[in-house]
Coordinates of C-alpha atoms in Angstrom, one line a residue:
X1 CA 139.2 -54.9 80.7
X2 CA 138.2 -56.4 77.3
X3 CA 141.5 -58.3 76.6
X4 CA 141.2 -61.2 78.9
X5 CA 137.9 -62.0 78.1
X6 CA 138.4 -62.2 73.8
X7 CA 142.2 -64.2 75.3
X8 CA 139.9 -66.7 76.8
X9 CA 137.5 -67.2 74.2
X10 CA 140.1 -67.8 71.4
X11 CA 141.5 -70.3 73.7
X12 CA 138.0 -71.9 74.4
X13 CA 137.4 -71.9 70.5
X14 CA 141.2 -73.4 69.7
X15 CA 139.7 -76.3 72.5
X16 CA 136.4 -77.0 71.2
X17 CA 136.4 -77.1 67.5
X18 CA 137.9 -80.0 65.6
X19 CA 141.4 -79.5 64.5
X20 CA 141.9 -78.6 61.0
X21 CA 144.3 -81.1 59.0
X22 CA 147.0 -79.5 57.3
X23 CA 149.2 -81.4 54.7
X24 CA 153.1 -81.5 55.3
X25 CA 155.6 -83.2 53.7
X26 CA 156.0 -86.2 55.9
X27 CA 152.4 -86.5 57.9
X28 CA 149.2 -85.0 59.0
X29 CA 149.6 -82.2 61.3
X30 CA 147.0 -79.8 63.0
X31 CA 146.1 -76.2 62.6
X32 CA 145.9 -73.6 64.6
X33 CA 145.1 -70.3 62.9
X34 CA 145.7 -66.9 64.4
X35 CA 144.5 -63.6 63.0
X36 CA 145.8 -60.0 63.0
X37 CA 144.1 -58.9 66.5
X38 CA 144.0 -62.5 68.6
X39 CA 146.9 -63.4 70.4
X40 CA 150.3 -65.6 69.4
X41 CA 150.9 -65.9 73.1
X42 CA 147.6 -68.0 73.2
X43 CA 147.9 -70.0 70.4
X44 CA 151.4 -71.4 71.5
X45 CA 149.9 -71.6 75.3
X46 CA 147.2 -74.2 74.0
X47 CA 149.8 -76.4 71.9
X48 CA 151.7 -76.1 75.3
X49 CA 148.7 -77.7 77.3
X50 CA 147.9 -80.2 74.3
X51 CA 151.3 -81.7 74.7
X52 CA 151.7 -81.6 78.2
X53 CA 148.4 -83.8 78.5
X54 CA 149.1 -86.6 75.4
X55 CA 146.7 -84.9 73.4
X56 CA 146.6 -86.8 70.6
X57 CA 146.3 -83.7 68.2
X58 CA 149.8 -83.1 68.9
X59 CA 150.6 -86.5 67.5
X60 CA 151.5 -85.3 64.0
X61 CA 152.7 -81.9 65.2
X62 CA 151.2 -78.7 65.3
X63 CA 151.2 -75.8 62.9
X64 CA 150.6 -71.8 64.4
X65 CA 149.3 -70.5 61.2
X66 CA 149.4 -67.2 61.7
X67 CA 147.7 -64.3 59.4
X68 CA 149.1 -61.6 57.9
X69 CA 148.8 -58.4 60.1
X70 CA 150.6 -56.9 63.0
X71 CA 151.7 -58.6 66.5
X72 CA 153.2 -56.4 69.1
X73 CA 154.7 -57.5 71.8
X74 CA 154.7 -56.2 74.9
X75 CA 156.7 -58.6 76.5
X76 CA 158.0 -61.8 74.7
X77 CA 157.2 -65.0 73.6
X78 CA 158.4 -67.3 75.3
X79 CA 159.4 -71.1 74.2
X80 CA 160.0 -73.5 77.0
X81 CA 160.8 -77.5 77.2
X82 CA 157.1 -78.0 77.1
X83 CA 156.6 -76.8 74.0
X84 CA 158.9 -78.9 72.4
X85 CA 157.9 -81.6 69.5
X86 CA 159.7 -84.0 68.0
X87 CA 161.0 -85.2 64.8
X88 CA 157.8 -86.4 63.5
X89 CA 156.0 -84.1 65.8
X90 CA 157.3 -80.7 65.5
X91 CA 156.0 -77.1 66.5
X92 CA 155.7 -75.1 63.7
X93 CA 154.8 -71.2 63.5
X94 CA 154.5 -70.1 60.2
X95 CA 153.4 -67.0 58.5
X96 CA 151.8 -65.5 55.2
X97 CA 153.5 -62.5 53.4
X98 CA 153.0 -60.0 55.8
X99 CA 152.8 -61.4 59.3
X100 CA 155.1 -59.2 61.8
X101 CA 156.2 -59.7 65.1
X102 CA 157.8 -56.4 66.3
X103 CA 158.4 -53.9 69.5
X104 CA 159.4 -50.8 69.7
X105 CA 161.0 -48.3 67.6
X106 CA 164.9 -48.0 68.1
X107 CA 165.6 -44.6 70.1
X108 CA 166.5 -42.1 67.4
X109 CA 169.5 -40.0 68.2
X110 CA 170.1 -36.2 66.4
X111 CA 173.9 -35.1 65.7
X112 CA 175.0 -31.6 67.3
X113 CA 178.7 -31.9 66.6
X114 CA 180.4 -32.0 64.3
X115 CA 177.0 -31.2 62.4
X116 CA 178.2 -34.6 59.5
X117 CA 180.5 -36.8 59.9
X118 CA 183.2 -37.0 62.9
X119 CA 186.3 -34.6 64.0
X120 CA 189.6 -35.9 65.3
X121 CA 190.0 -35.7 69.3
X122 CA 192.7 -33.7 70.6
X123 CA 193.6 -35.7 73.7
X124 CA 193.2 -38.3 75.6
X125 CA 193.8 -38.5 79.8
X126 CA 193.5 -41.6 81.2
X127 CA 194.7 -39.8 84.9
X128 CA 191.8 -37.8 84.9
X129 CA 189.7 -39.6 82.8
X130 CA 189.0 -36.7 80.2
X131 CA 189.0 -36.6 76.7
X132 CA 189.8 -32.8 74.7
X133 CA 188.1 -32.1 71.6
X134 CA 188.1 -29.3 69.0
X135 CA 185.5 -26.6 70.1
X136 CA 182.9 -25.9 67.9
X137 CA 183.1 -23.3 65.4
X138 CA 180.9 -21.4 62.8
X139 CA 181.4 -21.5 58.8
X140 CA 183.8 -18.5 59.4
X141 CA 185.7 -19.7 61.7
X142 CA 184.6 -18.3 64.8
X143 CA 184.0 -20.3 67.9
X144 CA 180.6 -21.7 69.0
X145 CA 180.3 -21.6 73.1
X146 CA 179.1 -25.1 73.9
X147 CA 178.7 -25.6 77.6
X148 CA 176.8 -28.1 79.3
X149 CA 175.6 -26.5 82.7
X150 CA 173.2 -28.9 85.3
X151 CA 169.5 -27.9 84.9
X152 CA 166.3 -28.7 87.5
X153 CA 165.9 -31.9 85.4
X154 CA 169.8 -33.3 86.1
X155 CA 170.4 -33.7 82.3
X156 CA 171.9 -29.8 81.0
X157 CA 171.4 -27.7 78.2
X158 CA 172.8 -26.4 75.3
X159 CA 174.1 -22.6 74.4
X160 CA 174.5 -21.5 70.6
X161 CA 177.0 -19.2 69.7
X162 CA 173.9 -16.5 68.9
X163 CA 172.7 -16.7 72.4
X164 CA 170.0 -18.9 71.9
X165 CA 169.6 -21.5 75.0
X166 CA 168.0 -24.7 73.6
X167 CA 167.2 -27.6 76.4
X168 CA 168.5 -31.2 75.9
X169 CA 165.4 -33.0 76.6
X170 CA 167.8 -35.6 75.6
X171 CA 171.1 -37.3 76.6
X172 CA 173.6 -35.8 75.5
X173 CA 176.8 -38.6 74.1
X174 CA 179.8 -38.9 72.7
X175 CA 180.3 -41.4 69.7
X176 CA 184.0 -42.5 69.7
X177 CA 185.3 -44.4 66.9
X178 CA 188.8 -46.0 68.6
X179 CA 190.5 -49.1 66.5
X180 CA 188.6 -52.3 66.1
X181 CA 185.5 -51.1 68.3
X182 CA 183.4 -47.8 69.5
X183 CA 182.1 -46.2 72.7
X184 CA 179.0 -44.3 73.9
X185 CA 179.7 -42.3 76.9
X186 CA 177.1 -40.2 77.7
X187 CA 178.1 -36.5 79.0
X188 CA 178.4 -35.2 82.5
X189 CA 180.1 -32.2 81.8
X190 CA 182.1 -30.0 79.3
X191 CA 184.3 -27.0 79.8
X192 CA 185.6 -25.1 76.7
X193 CA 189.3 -23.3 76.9
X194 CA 189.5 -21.2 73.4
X195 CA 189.9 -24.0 70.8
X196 CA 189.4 -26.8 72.7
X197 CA 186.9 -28.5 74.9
X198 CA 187.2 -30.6 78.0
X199 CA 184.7 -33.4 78.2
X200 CA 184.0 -35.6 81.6
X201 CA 181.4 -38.4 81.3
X202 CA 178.5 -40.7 83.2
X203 CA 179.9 -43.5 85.1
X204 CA 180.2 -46.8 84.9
X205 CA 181.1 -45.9 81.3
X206 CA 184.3 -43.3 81.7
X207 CA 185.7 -46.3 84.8
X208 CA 185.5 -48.8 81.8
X209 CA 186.7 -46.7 78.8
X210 CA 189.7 -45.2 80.7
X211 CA 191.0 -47.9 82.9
X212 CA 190.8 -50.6 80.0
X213 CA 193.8 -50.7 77.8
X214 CA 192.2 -52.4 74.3
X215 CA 190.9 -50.7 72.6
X216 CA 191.2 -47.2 73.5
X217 CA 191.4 -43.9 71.3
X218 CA 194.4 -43.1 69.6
X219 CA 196.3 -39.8 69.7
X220 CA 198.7 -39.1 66.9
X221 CA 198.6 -42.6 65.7
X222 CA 199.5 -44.5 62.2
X223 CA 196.8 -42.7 60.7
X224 CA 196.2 -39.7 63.3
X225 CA 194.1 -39.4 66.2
X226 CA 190.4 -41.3 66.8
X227 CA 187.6 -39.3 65.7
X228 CA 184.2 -38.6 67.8
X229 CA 180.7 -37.4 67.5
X230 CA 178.2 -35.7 69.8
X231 CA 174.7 -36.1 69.8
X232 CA 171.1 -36.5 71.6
X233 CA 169.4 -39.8 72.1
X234 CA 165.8 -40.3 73.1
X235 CA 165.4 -40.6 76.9
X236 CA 163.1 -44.1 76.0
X237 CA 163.3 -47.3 77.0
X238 CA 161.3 -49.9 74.8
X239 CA 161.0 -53.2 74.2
X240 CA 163.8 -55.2 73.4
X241 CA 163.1 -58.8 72.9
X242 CA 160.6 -60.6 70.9
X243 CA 161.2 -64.2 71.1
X244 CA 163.1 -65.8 73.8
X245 CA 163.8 -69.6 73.3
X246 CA 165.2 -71.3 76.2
X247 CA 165.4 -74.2 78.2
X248 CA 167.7 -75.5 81.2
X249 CA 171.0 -78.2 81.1
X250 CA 169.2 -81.7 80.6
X251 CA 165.9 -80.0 79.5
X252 CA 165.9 -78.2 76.2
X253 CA 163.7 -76.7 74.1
X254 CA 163.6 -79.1 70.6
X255 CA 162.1 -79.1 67.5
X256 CA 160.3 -75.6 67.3
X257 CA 160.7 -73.8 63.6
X258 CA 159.7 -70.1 62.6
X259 CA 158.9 -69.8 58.9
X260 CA 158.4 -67.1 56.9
X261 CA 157.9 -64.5 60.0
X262 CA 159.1 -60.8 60.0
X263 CA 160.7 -59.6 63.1
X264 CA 160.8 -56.0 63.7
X265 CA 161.4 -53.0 65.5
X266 CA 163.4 -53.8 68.6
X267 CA 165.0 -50.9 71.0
X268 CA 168.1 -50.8 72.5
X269 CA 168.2 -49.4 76.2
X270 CA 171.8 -50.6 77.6
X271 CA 173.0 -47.3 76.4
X272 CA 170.5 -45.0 77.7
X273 CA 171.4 -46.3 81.5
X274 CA 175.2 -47.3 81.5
X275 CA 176.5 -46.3 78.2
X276 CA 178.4 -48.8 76.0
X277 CA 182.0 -49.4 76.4
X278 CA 183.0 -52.7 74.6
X279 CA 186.0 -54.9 74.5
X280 CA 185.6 -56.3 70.7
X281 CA 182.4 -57.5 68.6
X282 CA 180.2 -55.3 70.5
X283 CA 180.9 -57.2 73.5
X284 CA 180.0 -54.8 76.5
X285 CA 182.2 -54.5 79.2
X286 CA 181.0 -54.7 82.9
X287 CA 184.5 -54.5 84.6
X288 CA 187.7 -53.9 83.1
X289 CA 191.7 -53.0 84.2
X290 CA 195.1 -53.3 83.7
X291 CA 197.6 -55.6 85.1
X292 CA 200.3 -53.6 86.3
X293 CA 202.6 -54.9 88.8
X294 CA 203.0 -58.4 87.9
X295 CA 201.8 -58.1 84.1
X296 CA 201.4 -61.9 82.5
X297 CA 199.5 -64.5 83.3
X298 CA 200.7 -68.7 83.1
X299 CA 198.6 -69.0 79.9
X300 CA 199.8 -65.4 77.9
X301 CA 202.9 -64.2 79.7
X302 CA 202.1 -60.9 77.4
X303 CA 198.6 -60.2 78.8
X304 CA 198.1 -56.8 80.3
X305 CA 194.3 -56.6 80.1
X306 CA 192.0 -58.4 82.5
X307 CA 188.2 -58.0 81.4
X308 CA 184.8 -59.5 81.8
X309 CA 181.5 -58.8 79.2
X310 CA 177.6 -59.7 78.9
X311 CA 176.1 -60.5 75.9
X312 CA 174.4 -57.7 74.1
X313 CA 170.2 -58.3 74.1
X314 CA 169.0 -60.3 71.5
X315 CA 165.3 -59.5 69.6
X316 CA 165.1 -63.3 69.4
X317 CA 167.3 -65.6 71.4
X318 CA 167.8 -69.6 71.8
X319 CA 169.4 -71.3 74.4
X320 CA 169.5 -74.7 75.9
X321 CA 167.8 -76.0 72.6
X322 CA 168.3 -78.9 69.7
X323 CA 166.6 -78.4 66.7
X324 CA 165.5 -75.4 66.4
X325 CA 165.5 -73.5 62.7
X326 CA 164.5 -70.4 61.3
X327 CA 163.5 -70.6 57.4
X328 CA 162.9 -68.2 55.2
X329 CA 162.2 -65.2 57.7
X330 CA 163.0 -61.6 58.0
X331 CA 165.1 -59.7 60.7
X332 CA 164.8 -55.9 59.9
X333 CA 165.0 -52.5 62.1
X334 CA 166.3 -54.3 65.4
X335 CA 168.3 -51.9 67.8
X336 CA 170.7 -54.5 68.8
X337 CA 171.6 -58.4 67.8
X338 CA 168.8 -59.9 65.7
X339 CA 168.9 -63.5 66.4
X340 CA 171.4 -65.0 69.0
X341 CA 171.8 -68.6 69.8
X342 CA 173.5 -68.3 73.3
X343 CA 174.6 -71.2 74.8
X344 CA 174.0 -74.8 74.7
X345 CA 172.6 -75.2 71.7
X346 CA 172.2 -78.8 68.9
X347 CA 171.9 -78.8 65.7
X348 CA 170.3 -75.6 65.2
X349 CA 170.0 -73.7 61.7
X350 CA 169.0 -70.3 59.8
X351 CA 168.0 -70.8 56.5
X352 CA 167.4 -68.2 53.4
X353 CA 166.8 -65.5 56.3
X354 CA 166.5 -62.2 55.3
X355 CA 168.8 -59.2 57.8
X356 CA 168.6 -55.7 57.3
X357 CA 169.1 -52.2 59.6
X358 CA 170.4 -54.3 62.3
X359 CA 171.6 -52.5 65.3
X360 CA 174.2 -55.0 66.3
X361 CA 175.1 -58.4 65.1
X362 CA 172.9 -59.8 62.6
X363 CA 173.4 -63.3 64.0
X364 CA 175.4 -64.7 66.9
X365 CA 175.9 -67.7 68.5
X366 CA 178.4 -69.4 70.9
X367 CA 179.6 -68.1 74.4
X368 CA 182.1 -65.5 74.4
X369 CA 182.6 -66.0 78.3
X370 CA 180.7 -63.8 79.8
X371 CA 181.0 -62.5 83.4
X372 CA 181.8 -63.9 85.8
X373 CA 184.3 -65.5 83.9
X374 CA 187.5 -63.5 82.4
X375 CA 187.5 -63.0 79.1
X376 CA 191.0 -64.0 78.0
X377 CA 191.3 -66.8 79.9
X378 CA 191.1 -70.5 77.6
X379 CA 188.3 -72.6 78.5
X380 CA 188.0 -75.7 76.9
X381 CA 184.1 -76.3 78.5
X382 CA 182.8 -73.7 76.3
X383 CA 182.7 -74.8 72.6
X384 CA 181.2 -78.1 72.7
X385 CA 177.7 -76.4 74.0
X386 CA 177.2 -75.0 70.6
X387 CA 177.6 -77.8 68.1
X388 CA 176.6 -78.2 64.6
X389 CA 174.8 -75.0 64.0
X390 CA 173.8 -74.5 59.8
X391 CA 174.1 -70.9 59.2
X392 CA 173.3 -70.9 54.9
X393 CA 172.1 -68.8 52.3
X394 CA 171.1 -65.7 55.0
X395 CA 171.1 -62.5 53.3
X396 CA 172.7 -59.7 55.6
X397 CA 173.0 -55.9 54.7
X398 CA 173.4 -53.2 57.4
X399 CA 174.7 -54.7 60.7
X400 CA 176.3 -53.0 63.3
X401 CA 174.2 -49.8 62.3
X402 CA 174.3 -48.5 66.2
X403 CA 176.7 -50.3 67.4
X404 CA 180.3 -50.3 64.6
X405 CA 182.1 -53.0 66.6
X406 CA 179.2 -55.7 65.8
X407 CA 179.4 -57.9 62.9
X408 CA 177.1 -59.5 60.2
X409 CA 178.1 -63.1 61.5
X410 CA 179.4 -63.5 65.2
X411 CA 180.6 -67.1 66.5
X412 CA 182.6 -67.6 69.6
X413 CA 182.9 -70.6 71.3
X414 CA 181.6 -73.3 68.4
X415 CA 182.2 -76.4 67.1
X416 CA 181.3 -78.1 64.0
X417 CA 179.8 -74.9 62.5
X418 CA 178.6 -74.4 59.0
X419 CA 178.6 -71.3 57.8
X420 CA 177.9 -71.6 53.9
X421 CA 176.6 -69.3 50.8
X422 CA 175.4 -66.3 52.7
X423 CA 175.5 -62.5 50.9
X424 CA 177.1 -60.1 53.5
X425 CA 177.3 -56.6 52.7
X426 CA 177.6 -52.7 54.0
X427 CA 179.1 -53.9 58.1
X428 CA 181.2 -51.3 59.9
X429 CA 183.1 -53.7 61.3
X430 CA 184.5 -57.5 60.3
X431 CA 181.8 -59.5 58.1
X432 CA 181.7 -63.3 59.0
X433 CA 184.1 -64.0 62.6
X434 CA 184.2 -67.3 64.2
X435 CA 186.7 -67.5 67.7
X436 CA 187.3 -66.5 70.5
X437 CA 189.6 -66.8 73.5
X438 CA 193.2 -65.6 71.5
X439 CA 194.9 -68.6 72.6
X440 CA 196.8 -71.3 70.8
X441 CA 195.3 -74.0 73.3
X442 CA 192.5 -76.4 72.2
X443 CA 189.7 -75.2 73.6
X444 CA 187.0 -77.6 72.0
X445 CA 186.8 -75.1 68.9
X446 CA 186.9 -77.4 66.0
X447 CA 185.9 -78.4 62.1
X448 CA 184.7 -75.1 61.4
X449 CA 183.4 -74.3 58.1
X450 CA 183.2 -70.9 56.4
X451 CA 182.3 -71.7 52.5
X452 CA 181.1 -70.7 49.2
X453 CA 180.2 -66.9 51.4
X454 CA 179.9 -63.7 49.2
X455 CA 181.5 -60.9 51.6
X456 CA 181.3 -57.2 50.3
X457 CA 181.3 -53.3 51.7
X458 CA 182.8 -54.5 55.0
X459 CA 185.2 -52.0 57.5
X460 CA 183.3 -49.2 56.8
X461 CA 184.0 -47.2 60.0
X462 CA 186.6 -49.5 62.1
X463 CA 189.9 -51.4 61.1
X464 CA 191.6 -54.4 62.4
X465 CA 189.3 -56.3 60.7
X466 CA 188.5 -59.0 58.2
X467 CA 186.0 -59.8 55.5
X468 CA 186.3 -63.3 57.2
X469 CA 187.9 -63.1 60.8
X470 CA 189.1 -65.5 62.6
X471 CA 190.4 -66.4 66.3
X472 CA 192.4 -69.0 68.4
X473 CA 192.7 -72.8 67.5
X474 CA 190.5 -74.0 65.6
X475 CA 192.1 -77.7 64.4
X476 CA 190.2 -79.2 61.5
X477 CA 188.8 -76.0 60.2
X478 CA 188.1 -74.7 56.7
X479 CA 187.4 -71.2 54.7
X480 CA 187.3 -71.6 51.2
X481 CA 185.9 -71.4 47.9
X482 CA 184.3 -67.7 49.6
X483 CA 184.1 -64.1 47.2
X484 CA 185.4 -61.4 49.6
X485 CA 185.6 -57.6 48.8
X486 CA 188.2 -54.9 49.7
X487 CA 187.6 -53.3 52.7
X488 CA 185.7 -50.5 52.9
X489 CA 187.2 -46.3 53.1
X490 CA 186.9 -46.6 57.2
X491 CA 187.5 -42.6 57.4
X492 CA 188.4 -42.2 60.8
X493 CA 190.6 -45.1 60.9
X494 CA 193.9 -45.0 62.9
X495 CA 195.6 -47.6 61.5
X496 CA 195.5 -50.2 57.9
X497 CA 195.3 -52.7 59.2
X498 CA 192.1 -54.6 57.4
X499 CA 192.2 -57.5 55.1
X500 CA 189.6 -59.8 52.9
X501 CA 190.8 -62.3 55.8
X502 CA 192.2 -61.6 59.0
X503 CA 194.1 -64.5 60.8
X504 CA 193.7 -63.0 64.2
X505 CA 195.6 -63.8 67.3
X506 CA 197.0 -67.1 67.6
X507 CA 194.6 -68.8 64.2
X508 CA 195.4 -72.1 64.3
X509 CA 193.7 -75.1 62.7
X510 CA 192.6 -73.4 59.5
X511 CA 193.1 -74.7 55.5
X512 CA 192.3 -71.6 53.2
X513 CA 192.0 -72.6 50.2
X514 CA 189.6 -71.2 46.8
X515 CA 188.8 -68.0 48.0
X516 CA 188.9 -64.7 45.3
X517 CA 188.2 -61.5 45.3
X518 CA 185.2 -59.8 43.9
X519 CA 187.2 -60.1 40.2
X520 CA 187.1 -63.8 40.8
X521 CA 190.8 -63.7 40.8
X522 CA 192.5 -65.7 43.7
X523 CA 192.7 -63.7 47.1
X524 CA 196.9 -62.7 47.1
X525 CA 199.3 -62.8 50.2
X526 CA 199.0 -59.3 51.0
X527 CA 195.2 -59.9 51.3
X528 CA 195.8 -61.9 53.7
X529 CA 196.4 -60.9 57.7
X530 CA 198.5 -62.5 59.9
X531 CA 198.8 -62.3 63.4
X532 CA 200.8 -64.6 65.7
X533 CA 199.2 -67.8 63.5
X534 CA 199.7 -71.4 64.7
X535 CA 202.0 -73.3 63.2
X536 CA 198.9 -75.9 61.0
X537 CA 197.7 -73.1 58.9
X538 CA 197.7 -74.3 55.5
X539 CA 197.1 -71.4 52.6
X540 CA 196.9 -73.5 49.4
X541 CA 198.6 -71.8 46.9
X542 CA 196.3 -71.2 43.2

């Protein structure tokens, strides 16, 4: 009962006292200070009303100074068109050292089997929709009963080999690791036969994983079969979004910048509720299938899989916006993408950000056609809504730490991207990708720029991927003068197929040229990956 009252009088306060001048480098703008206990959401609210009503201490732009200290939000903050400045007029919310904006803690998840690392599956039956794994055993050999009976609460429990009945309390899943991207399923049942196990799972997760072709687990593959995990997760859903940007067609946000703001602690509920079954980049799926009567389609007379997705949740998300930057802040513990610039989005930029512990992607941007519309069709409507985004000297390091299919740098429909002198290390999957679509069509993805990047520690648990990753026809593209590593060990791999770049279905438009390999020694042939390019790829030779 004491919130709305202390809500109020900050706002009252912000109102009645003369605005405080603050010097930036082109004008006079005004100052609003908020400290650790008062609220950001009211701050923002009165720069909302001062511009909807010509105040004229919006003339110069406003700056949301906001103390060091703690801001939790319970539900996000939200940027609309009228809290939009201009070029000489901009919104800007700016912190000390030590201002945080953060959620909830990511559900924290405890491994029962294997007890480290993963074990190959047996098999794989897409009739009846079960996978076989190796049942547990003890240090000597003998087997471990695991059995996962119904209890009052719906969810099971486990037995121990020594008799010992220990409840869930948690969900129980399955981790698989299958090719370029992973799976969560989340347990309904398991029935052990001697050495081996029978698992069933939760739908709509064991529909998607076993009626969509690519990817799927392999069994007795290049490399052997796809490995899993099992393990509890925290029956929890938190908050998942901290900022949310966003305007509508004809009326974006413009001219908002966060400086030198931490965002943290983000969960990541999707899981919990439908587990995760995803087509590539961490890309959920929401319906899936094979074509099998009349396989083909009149744009890929090869295409077998028909699929739609939704975007993963971002902790801060932009849409429907022109100039809106981030400088200088600091993305860290977030359960799933850190900072995603959807759709319809000008002239946009991240700047000498800071990424770590990130659940998904670090940063994405561009549509990857989302449902309703099929994912492998070629739309050519798509690219030109995300124009001349600056992504440049980010620092990422632990992406795609829940979910191995997610990148450091994600881009899928774009045009006119720079992506330039970012540090990208320790990614389960592919480090910097830009494309989507895998279609030799011109889709509106053009003059796309990957430069002067320093890629390292990348495939660290998945294959079929690149250092830098590329997709569909780009005309007028670059990637050069970049420092990319050797892929990482990817244990559980089933395949080799990894590469400092990766070329990727139907690359088109590209010039390589000046890229090396941590030695500094030019990036060779076999370094290179190659599938189905275009025919104007140009590979400068050194």
């Amino acid at each position: 009962m004491r919130i709305l009252p202390a809500l109020l009088t900050l706002s009252l306060l912000m109102t009645m006292l003369p605005a405080r001048a603050a010097e930036t480098p082109d004008t006079v703008a005004t100052e609003i200070i908020v400290s650790d206990g008062e609220s950001l959401h009211a701050a923002l609210r009165q720069v909302r009303e001062w511009r909807r009503t010509g105040d004229e201490r919006c003339l110069h732009g406003v700056i949301v100074k906001v103390r060091a200290g703690r801001y939790y939000m319970s539900e996000p903050l939200f940027l609309r068109p009228e809290d939009s400045g201009s070029a000489e007029a901009p919104t800007i919310i700016r912190g000390e050292e030590g201002t945080v904006i953060y959620g909830d803690q990511c559900q924290r998840h405890v491994q029962l089997w294997p007890r480290e690392g993963m074990d190959r599956l047996l098999g794989f039956d897409t009739e009846r929709r079960t996978i076989t794994i190796p049942s547990p055993k003890d240090a000597k050999g003998n087997l471990l009963p695991l059995t996962f009976p119904k209890s009052s609460s719906g969810r099971g429990v486990l037995y121990k080999g020594d008799g010992h009945r220990e409840p869930f309390g948690d969900g129980l899943e399955m981790v698989v690791c299958q090719r370029w991207a992973m799976a969560i399923l989340r347990v309904k049942d398991m029935k052990q036969n001697g050495d081996s196990t029978t698992v069933t799972f939760m739908e709509p997760e064991s529909r998607l994983e076993f009626d969509h072709p690519w990817p799927q687990p392999v069994i007795n593959g290049e490399k052997g079969s796809s490995a899993f995990l099992l393990r509890t997760t925290e029956l929890r859903d938190g908050v998942e979004q901290l900022v949310v940007i966003g305007g509508t067609d004809g009326h974006p946000v413009s001219h908002i910048r966060f400086e030198n703001i931490t965002f943290e602690k983000t969960c990541w509920n999707r899981p919990l509720h439908r587990g995760h079954v995803t087509l590539q980049g961490g890309m959920p799926l929401v319906d899936a299938y094979k074509l099998k009567d009349h396989e083909g389609l009149p744009w890929d007379a090869g295409l077998e899989n028909q699929a739609w997705v939704e975007r993963p949740v971002a902790a801060v998300s932009v849409s429907h916006a022109s100039q809106v930057s981030f400088r200088g802040c600091t993305f860290r513990k977030l359960g799933a993408t850190a900072l995603d610039f959807i759709d319809d989005t000008d002239s946009c930029s991240v700047t000498g950000c800071t990424f770590s512990d990130i659940g998904g992607t670090a940063i994405m941007a561009g549509s990857f056609a989302e449902s309703p519309r099929e994912v492998h069709r070629p739309y050519d409507d798509l690219a030109p809504r995300t124009r001349h985004l600056s992504i440049s000297g980010n620092s990422i390091s632990r992406a795609s730490a829940e979910d191995w299919g997610a990148v450091a740098i994600g881009c899928g429909y774009v045009s006119d991207t720079d992506i330039s002198h970012n540090t990208i290390d320790h990614v389960n999957y592919s480090g910097i990708c830009v494309g989507w679509g895998w279609t030799a069509k011109e889709t509106g993805m053009k003059r796309n720029r990957i430069y002067n990047n320093n890629v390292k520690d990348y495939a660290l648990q998945l294959y079929d991927a690149g250092g830098i990753y590329t997709l569909s026809n780009q005309p007028g593209s670059v990637i050069r003068d970049n420092i990319i590593g050797a892929p990482g060990p990817a244990p559980y791999a089933t395949n080799d197929r990894a590469f400092r770049i990766y070329l990727d279905a139907r690359t088109d438009g590209y010039t390589l040229s000046g890229n090396n390999n941590e030695e500094g020694q030019p990036i060779k042939a076999e370094d290179i990956g190659y599938n189905q390019p275009g025919p104007n790829v140009i590979v400068n030779s050194e």
